[in-house]
Short mmCIF file of C-alpha atoms and ligand atoms in Angstrom, two decimals:
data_model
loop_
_atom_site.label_atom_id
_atom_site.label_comp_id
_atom_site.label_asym_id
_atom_site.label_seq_id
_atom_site.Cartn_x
_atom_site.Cartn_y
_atom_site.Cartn_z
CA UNK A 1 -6.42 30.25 37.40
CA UNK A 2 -8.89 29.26 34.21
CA UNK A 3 -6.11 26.48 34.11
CA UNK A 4 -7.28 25.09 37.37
CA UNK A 5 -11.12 25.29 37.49
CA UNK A 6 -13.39 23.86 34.61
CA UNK A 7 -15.54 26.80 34.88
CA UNK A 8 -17.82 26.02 32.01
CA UNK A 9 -18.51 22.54 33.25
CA UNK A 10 -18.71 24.26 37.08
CA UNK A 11 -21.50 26.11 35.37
CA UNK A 12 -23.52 23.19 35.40
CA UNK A 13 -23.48 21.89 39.05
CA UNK A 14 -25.41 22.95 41.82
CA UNK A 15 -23.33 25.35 44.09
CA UNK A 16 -21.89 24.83 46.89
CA UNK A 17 -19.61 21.49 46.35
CA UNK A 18 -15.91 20.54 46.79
CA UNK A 19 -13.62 20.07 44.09
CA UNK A 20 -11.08 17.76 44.11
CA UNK A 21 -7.71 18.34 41.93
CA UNK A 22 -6.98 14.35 41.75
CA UNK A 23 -4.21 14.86 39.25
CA UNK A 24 -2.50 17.23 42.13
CA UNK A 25 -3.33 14.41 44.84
CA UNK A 26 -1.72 11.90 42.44
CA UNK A 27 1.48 13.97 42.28
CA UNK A 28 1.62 14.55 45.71
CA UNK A 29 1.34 10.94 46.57
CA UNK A 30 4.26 10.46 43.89
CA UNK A 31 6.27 12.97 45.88
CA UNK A 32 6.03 11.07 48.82
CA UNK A 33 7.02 7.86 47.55
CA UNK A 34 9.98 9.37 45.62
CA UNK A 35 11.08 11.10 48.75
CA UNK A 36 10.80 7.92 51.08
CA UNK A 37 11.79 5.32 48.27
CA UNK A 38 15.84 5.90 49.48
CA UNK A 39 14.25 4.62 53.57
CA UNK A 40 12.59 1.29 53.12
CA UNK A 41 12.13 1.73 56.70
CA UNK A 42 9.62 4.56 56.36
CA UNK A 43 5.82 4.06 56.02
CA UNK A 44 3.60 6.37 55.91
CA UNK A 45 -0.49 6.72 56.98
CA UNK A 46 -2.87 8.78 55.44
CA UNK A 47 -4.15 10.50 58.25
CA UNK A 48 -8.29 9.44 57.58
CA UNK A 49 -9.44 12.11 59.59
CA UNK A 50 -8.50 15.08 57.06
CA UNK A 51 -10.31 13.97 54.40
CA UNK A 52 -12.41 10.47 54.63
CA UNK A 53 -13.97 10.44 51.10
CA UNK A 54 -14.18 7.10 49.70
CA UNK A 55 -12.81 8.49 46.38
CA UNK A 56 -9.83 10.57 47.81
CA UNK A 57 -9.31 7.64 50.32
CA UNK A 58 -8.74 5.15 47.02
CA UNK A 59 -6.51 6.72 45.43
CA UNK A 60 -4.22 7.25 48.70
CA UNK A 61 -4.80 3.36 49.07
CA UNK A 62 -4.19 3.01 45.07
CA UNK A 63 -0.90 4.22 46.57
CA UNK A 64 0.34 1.69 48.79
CA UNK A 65 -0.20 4.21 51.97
CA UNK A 66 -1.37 2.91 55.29
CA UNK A 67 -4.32 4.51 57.19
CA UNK A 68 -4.60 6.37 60.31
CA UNK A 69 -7.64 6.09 62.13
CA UNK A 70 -9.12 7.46 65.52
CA UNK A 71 -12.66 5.76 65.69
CA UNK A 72 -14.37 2.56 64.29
CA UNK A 73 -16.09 4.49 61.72
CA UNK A 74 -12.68 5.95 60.61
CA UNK A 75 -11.82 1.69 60.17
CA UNK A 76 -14.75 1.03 58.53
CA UNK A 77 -14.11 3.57 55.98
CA UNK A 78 -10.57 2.24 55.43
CA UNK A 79 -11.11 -1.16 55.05
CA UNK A 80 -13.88 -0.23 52.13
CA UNK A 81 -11.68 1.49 50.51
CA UNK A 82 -9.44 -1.24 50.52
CA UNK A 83 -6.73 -0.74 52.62
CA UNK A 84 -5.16 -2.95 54.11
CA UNK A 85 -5.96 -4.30 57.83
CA UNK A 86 -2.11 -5.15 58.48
CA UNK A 87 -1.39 -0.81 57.40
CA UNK A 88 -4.13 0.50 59.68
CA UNK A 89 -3.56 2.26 63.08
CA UNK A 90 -5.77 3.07 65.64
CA UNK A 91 -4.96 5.82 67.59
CA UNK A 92 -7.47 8.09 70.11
CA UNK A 93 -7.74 8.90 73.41
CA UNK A 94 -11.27 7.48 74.12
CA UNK A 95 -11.51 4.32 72.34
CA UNK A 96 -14.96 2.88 73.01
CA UNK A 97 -15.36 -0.88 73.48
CA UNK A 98 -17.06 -1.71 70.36
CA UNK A 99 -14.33 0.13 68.79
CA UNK A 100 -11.32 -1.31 70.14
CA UNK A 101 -12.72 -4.89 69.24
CA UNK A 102 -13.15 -3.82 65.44
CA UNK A 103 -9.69 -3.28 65.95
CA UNK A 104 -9.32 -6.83 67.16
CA UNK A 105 -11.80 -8.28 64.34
CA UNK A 106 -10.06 -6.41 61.69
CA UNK A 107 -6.34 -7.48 62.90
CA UNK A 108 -5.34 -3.93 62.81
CA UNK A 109 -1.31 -3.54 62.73
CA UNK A 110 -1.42 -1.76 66.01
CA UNK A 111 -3.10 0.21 69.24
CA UNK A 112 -1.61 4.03 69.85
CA UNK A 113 -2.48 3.91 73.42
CA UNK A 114 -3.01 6.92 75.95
CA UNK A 115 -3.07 5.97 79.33
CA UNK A 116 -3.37 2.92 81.42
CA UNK A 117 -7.08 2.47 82.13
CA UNK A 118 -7.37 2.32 78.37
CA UNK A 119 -4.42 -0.41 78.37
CA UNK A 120 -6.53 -2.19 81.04
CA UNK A 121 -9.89 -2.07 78.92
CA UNK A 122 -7.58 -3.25 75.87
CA UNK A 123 -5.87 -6.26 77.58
CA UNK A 124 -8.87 -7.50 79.32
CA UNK A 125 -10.88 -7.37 76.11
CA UNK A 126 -8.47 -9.11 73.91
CA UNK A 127 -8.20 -11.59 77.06
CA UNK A 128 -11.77 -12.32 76.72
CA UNK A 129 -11.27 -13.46 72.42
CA UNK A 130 -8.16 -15.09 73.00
CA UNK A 131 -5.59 -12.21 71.38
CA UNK A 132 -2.68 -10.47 72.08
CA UNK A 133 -2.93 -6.47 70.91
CA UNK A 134 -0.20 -4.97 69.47
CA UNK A 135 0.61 -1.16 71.05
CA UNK A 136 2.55 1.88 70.83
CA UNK A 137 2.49 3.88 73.50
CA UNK A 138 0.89 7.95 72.67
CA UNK A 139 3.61 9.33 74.45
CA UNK A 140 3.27 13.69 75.10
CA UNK A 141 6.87 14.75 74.46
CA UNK A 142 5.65 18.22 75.59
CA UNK A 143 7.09 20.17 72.87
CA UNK A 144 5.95 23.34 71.56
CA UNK A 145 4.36 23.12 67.96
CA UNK A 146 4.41 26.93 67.60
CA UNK A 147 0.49 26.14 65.93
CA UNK A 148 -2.75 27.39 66.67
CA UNK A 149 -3.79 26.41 70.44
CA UNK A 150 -6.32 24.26 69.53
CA UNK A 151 -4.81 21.92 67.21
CA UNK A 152 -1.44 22.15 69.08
CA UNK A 153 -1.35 18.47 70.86
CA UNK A 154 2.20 17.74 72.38
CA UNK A 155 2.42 20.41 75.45
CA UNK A 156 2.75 18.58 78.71
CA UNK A 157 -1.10 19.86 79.73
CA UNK A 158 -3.09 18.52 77.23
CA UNK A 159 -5.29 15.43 76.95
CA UNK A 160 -3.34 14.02 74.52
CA UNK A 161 -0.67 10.78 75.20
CA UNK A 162 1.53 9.82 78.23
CA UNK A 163 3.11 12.32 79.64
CA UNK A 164 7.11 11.37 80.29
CA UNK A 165 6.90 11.87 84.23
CA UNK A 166 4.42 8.65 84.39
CA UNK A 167 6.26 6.79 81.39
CA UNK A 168 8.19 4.53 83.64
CA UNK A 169 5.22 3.40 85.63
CA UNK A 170 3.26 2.73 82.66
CA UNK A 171 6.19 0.54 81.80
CA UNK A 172 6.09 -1.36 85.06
CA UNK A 173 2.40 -1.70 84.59
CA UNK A 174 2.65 -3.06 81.18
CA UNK A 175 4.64 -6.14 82.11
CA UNK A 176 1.58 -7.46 84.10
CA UNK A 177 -1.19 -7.61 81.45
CA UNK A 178 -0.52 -10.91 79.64
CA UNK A 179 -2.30 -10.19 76.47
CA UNK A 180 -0.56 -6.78 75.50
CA UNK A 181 2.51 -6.72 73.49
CA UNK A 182 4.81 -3.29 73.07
CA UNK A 183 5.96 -2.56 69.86
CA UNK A 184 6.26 1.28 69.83
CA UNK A 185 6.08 4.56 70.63
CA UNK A 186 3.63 6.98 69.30
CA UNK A 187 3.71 10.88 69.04
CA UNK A 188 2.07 13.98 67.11
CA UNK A 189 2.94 17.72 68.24
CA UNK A 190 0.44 19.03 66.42
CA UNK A 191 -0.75 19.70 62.56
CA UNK A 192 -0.06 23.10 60.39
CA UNK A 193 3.47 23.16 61.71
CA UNK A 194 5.51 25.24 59.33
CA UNK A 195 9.11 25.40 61.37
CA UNK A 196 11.01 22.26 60.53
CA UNK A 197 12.49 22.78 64.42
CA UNK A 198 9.71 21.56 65.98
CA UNK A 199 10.24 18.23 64.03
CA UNK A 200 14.14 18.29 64.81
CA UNK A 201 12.91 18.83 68.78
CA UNK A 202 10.81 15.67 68.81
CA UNK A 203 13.50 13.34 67.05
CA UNK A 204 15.79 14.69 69.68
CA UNK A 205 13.55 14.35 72.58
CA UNK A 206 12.47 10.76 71.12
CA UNK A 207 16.51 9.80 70.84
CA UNK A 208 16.07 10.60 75.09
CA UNK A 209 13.17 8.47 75.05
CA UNK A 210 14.68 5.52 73.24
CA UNK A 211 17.98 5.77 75.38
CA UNK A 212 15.82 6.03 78.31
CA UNK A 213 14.20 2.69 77.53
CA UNK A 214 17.56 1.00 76.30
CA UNK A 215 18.66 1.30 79.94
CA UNK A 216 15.46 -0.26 80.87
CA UNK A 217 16.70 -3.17 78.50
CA UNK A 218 13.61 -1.98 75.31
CA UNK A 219 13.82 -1.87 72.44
CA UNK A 220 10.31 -0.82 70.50
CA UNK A 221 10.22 -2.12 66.69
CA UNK A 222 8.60 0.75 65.51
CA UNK A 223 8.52 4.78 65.92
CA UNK A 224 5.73 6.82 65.39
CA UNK A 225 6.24 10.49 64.65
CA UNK A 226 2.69 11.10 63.67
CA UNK A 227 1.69 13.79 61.34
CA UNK A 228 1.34 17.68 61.32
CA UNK A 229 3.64 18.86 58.55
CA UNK A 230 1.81 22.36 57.48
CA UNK A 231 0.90 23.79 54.18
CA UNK A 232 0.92 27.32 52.54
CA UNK A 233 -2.78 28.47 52.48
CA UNK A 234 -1.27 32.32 52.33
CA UNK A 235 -0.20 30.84 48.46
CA UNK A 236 -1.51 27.67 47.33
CA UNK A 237 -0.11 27.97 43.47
CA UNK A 238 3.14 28.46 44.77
CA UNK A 239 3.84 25.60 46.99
CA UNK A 240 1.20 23.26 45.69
CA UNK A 241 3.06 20.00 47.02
CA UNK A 242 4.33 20.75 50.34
CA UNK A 243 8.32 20.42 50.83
CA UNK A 244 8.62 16.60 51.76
CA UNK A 245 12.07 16.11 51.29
CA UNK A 246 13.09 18.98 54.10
CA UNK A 247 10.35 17.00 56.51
CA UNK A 248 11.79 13.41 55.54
CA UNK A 249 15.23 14.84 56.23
CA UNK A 250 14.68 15.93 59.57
CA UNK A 251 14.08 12.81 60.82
CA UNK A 252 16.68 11.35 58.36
CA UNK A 253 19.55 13.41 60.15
CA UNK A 254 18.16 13.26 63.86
CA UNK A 255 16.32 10.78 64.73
CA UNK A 256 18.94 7.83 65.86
CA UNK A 257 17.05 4.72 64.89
CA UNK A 258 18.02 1.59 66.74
CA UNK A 259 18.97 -1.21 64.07
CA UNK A 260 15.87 -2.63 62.17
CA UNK A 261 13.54 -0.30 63.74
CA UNK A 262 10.52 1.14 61.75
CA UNK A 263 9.24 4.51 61.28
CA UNK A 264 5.52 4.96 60.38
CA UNK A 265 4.19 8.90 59.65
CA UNK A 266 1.11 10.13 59.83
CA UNK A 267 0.09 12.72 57.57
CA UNK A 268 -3.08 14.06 56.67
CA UNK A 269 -3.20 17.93 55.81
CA UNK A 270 -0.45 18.06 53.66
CA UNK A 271 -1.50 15.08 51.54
CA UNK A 272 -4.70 16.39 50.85
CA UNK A 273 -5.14 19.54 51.38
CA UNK A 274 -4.25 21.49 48.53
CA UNK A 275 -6.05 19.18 46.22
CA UNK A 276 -9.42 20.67 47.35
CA UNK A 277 -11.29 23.79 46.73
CA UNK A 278 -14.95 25.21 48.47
CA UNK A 279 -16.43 26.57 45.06
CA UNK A 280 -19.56 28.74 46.36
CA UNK A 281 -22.03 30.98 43.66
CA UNK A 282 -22.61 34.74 45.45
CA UNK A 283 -26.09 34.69 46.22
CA UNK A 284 -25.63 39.21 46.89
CA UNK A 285 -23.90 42.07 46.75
CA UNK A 286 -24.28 44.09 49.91
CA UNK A 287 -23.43 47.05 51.14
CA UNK A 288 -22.06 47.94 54.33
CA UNK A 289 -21.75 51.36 55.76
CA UNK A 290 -18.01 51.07 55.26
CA UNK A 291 -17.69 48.01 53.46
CA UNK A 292 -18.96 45.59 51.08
CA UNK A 293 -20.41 41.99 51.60
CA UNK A 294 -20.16 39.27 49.17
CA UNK A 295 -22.78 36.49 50.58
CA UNK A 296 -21.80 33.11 49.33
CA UNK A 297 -24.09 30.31 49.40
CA UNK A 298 -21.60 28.43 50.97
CA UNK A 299 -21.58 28.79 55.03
CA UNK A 300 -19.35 27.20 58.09
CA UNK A 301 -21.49 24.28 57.78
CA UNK A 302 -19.25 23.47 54.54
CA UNK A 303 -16.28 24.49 56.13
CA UNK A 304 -15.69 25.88 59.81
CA UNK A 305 -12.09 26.10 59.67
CA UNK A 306 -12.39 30.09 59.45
CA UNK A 307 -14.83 30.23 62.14
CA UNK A 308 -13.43 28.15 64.65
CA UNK A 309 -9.85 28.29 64.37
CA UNK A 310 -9.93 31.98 62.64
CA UNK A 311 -8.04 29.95 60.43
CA UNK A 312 -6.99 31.77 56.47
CA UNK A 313 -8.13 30.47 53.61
CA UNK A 314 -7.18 31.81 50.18
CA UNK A 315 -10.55 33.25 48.20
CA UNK A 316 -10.22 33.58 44.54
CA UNK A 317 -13.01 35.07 42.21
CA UNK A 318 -12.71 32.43 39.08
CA UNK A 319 -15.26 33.76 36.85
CA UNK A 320 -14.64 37.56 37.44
CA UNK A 321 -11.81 39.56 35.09
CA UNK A 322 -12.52 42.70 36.14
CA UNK A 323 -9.93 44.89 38.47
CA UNK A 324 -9.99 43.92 42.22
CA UNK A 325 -11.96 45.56 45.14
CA UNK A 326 -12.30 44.96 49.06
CA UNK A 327 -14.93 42.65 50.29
CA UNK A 328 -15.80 40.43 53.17
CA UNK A 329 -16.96 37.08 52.54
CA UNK A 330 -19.90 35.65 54.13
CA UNK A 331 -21.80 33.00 54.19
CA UNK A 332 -25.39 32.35 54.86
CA UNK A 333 -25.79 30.85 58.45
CA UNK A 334 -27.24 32.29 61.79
CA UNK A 335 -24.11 33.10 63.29
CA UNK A 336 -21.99 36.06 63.17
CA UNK A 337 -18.63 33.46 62.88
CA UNK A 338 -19.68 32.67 59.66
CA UNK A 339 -17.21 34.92 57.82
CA UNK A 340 -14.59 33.45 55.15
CA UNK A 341 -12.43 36.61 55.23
CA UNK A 342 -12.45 40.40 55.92
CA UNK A 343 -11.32 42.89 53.89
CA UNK A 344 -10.76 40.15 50.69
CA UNK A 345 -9.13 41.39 47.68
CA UNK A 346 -11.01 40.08 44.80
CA UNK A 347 -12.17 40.66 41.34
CA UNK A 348 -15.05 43.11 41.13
CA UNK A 349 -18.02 40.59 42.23
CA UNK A 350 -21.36 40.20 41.25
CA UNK A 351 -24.51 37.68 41.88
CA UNK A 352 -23.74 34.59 40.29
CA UNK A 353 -19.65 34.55 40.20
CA UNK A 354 -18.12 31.83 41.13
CA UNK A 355 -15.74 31.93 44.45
CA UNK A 356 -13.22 29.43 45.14
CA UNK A 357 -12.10 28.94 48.71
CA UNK A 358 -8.73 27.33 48.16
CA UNK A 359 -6.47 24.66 50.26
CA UNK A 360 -9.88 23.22 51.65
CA UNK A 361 -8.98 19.92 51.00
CA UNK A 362 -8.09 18.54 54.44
CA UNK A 363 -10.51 19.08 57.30
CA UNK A 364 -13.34 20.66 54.91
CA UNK A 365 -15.46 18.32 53.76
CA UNK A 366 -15.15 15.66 56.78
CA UNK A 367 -16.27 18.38 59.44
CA UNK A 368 -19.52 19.60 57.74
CA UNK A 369 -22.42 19.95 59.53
CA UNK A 370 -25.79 19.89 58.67
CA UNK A 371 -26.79 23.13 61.22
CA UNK A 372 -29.87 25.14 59.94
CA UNK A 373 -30.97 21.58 58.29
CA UNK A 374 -28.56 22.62 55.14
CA UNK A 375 -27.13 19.81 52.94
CA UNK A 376 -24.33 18.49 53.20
CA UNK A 377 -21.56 19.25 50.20
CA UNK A 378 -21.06 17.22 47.66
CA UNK A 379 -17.87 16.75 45.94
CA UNK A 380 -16.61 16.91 42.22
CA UNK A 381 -13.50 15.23 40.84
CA UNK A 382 -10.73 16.81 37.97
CA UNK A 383 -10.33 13.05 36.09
CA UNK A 384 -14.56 12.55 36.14
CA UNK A 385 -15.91 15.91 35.11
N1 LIG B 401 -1.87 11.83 63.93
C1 LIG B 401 -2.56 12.23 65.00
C2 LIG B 401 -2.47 11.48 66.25
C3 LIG B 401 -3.38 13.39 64.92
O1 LIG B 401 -4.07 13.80 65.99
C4 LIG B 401 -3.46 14.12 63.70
C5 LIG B 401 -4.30 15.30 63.57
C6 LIG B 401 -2.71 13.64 62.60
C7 LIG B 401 -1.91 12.50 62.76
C8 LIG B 401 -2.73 14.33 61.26
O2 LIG B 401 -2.21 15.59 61.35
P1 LIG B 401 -1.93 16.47 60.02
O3 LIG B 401 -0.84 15.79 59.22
O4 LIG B 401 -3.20 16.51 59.25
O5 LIG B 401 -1.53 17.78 60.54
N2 LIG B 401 -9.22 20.23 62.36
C9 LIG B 401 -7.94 20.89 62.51
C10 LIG B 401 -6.78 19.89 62.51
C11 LIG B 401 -6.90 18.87 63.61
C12 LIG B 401 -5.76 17.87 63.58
C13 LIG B 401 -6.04 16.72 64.50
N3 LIG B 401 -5.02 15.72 64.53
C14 LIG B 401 -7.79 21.91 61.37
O6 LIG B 401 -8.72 22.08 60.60
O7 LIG B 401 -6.76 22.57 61.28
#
């Protein structure tokens, strides 16, 4: 672990921040191109919305990744750090107007669309400047993730995409609006999903899809599989890149592209998310009737995962050698949620250690609030300390 932290330069800054492994995000981004460089077919997005910090954002660009975005501010952010306008996609499922002509301004590669007042709103706006939009249909292929409820997305009841029984009069309504042009399909099941299945299921449900829209005489240019492929937050140090060849090669062996058709991904969580760590000072010691409390001065404002998905996150003592004990983690806020773990193993703690909250890199920083008028984090990088 002293391998991973640079605890005496930690020492020096103001607790608590995120630190970002770049050298681990660099290797990970080297994974992915070494795993895709065999499919000059496959592109993949860096999903903006796990992680939209200009530095982490540059690198991914340094890259040659595309962006996925799901609001104007999410484009904004991409263009400034430099990606390209022809590798960004839009995707969301309540695109305001404002935002859907940024789109238009920035010549954005393409539209995920959800339903068909939003393909209305989109034709008659790029009507009224003279364009033609580019879309993908969102479509819900209503399979089970086997992920937590709330981030699950595909399931036939959920606000997310299309849903198959109204694909076919989407279609028919598509060929009247003269300034939208088709040129895919869009889907995401859902993110932390661990059981390569769930990927074969949506390349075989897509293959319907496609064959399904053959007979209507379409052909899409591009597929969109979207994102979701989990990480191990039980054991971060073990599986510190996730397994991208196994996820490429699902889609490798099922999905039956049709001749010169494209297929864009969408990851976010498991580009990112390992590379980051919550580092928090313990403020107390307290004790419980039957337990111990370690308060960190880090609370769910820094990171809500645990709170509001119960979600784990791996806590690790980094300046402590001393033989483990059983503590919860807490964190300073008004709320009783604002726990980082019960019944945590870690090195006998005292005021002033150092606590890393591992495999915070993806949806950490980006959903920080600023509840009981705290601060938001800052962040720290490996190659500038
Ligand atoms: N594409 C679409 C359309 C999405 O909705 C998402 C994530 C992604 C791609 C990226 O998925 P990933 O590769 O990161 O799994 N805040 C939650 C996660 C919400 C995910 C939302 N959509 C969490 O902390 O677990």
């Amino acid at each position: 672990m002293k391998g991973l932290f640079p605890i005496d330069k930690f020492k020096n800054i103001e607790t608590p921040f995120y630190y970002y492994n770049t050298s681990l995000l660099r290797e990970t981004l080297n994974t992915i191109k070494k795993e895709t460089a065999q499919f000059p077919n496959y592109h993949v997005h860096y999903a903006v919305k796990a992680n939209a910090n200009n530095r982490i954002l540059s690198i991914i660009r340094e890259n040659g990744l595309g962006a996925d975005c799901v609001s104007g501010g999410e484009i904004k952010a991409a263009l400034k750090a430099g990606f390209p306008s022809d590798k960004i996609v839009f995707a969301g499922v309540g695109k305001a107007d404002w935002e859907i002509k940024l789109g238009f301004e920035s010549n954005i590669f393409c539209f995920n669309v959800e339903s068909i007042p939003e393909l209305d709103n989109i034709n008659e706006l790029a009507s009224i400047q003279g364009k033609t939009a580019s879309v993908a249909l969102r479509i819900n292929p209503n399979i089970d993730a086997h992920t937590h409820h709330y981030i699950t997305t595909g399931l036939s009841e959920n606000k997310f995409g299309i849903s198959l029984i109204h694909l076919d009069s989407v279609l028919d309504h598509l060929i009247t609006l003269k300034n939208i042009k088709l040129i895919g399909l869009h889907f995401h099941i859902g993110s932390q999903i661990t059981d390569m299945d769930s990927f074969k299921g949506l390349c075989i449900r897509i293959n319907e899809i496609q064959e399904h829209l053959y007979q209507r005489m379409i052909i899409v240019d591009s597929i969109n599989v979207g994102g979701g492929l989990g990480i191990n937050y039980e054991e971060p140090d073990k599986e510190p890149i996730p397994d991208f060849r196994s996820y490429f090669s699902v889609f490798y062996k099922h999905l039956k592209l049709r001749p010169k058709q494209e297929l864009h991904f969408e990851l976010g969580r498991s580009i990112i998310c390992q590379c980051g760590s919550l580092i928090t000072k313990v403020l107390y010691i307290k004790e419980g009737i039957n337990k111990k409390f370690v308060i960190v001065d880090a609370g769910m404002t820094d990171l809500i995962r645990p709170a509001l998905y119960q979600a784990y996150h791996k806590i690790e003592n980094i300046t402590s050698g001393l033989a483990p004990e059983e503590y919860d983690v807490v964190g300073p806020i008004c709320e009783s949620s604002d726990c980082f773990g019960k019944i945590v193993s870690l090195n006998a703690t005292h005021r002033g250690d150092l606590l890393a909250i591992r495999s915070s890199g993806a949806y950490g920083e980006i959903m920080a609030s600023q509840y009981n008028c705290r601060e938001l984090p800052k962040a720290y990088y490996q190659d500038e300390l």
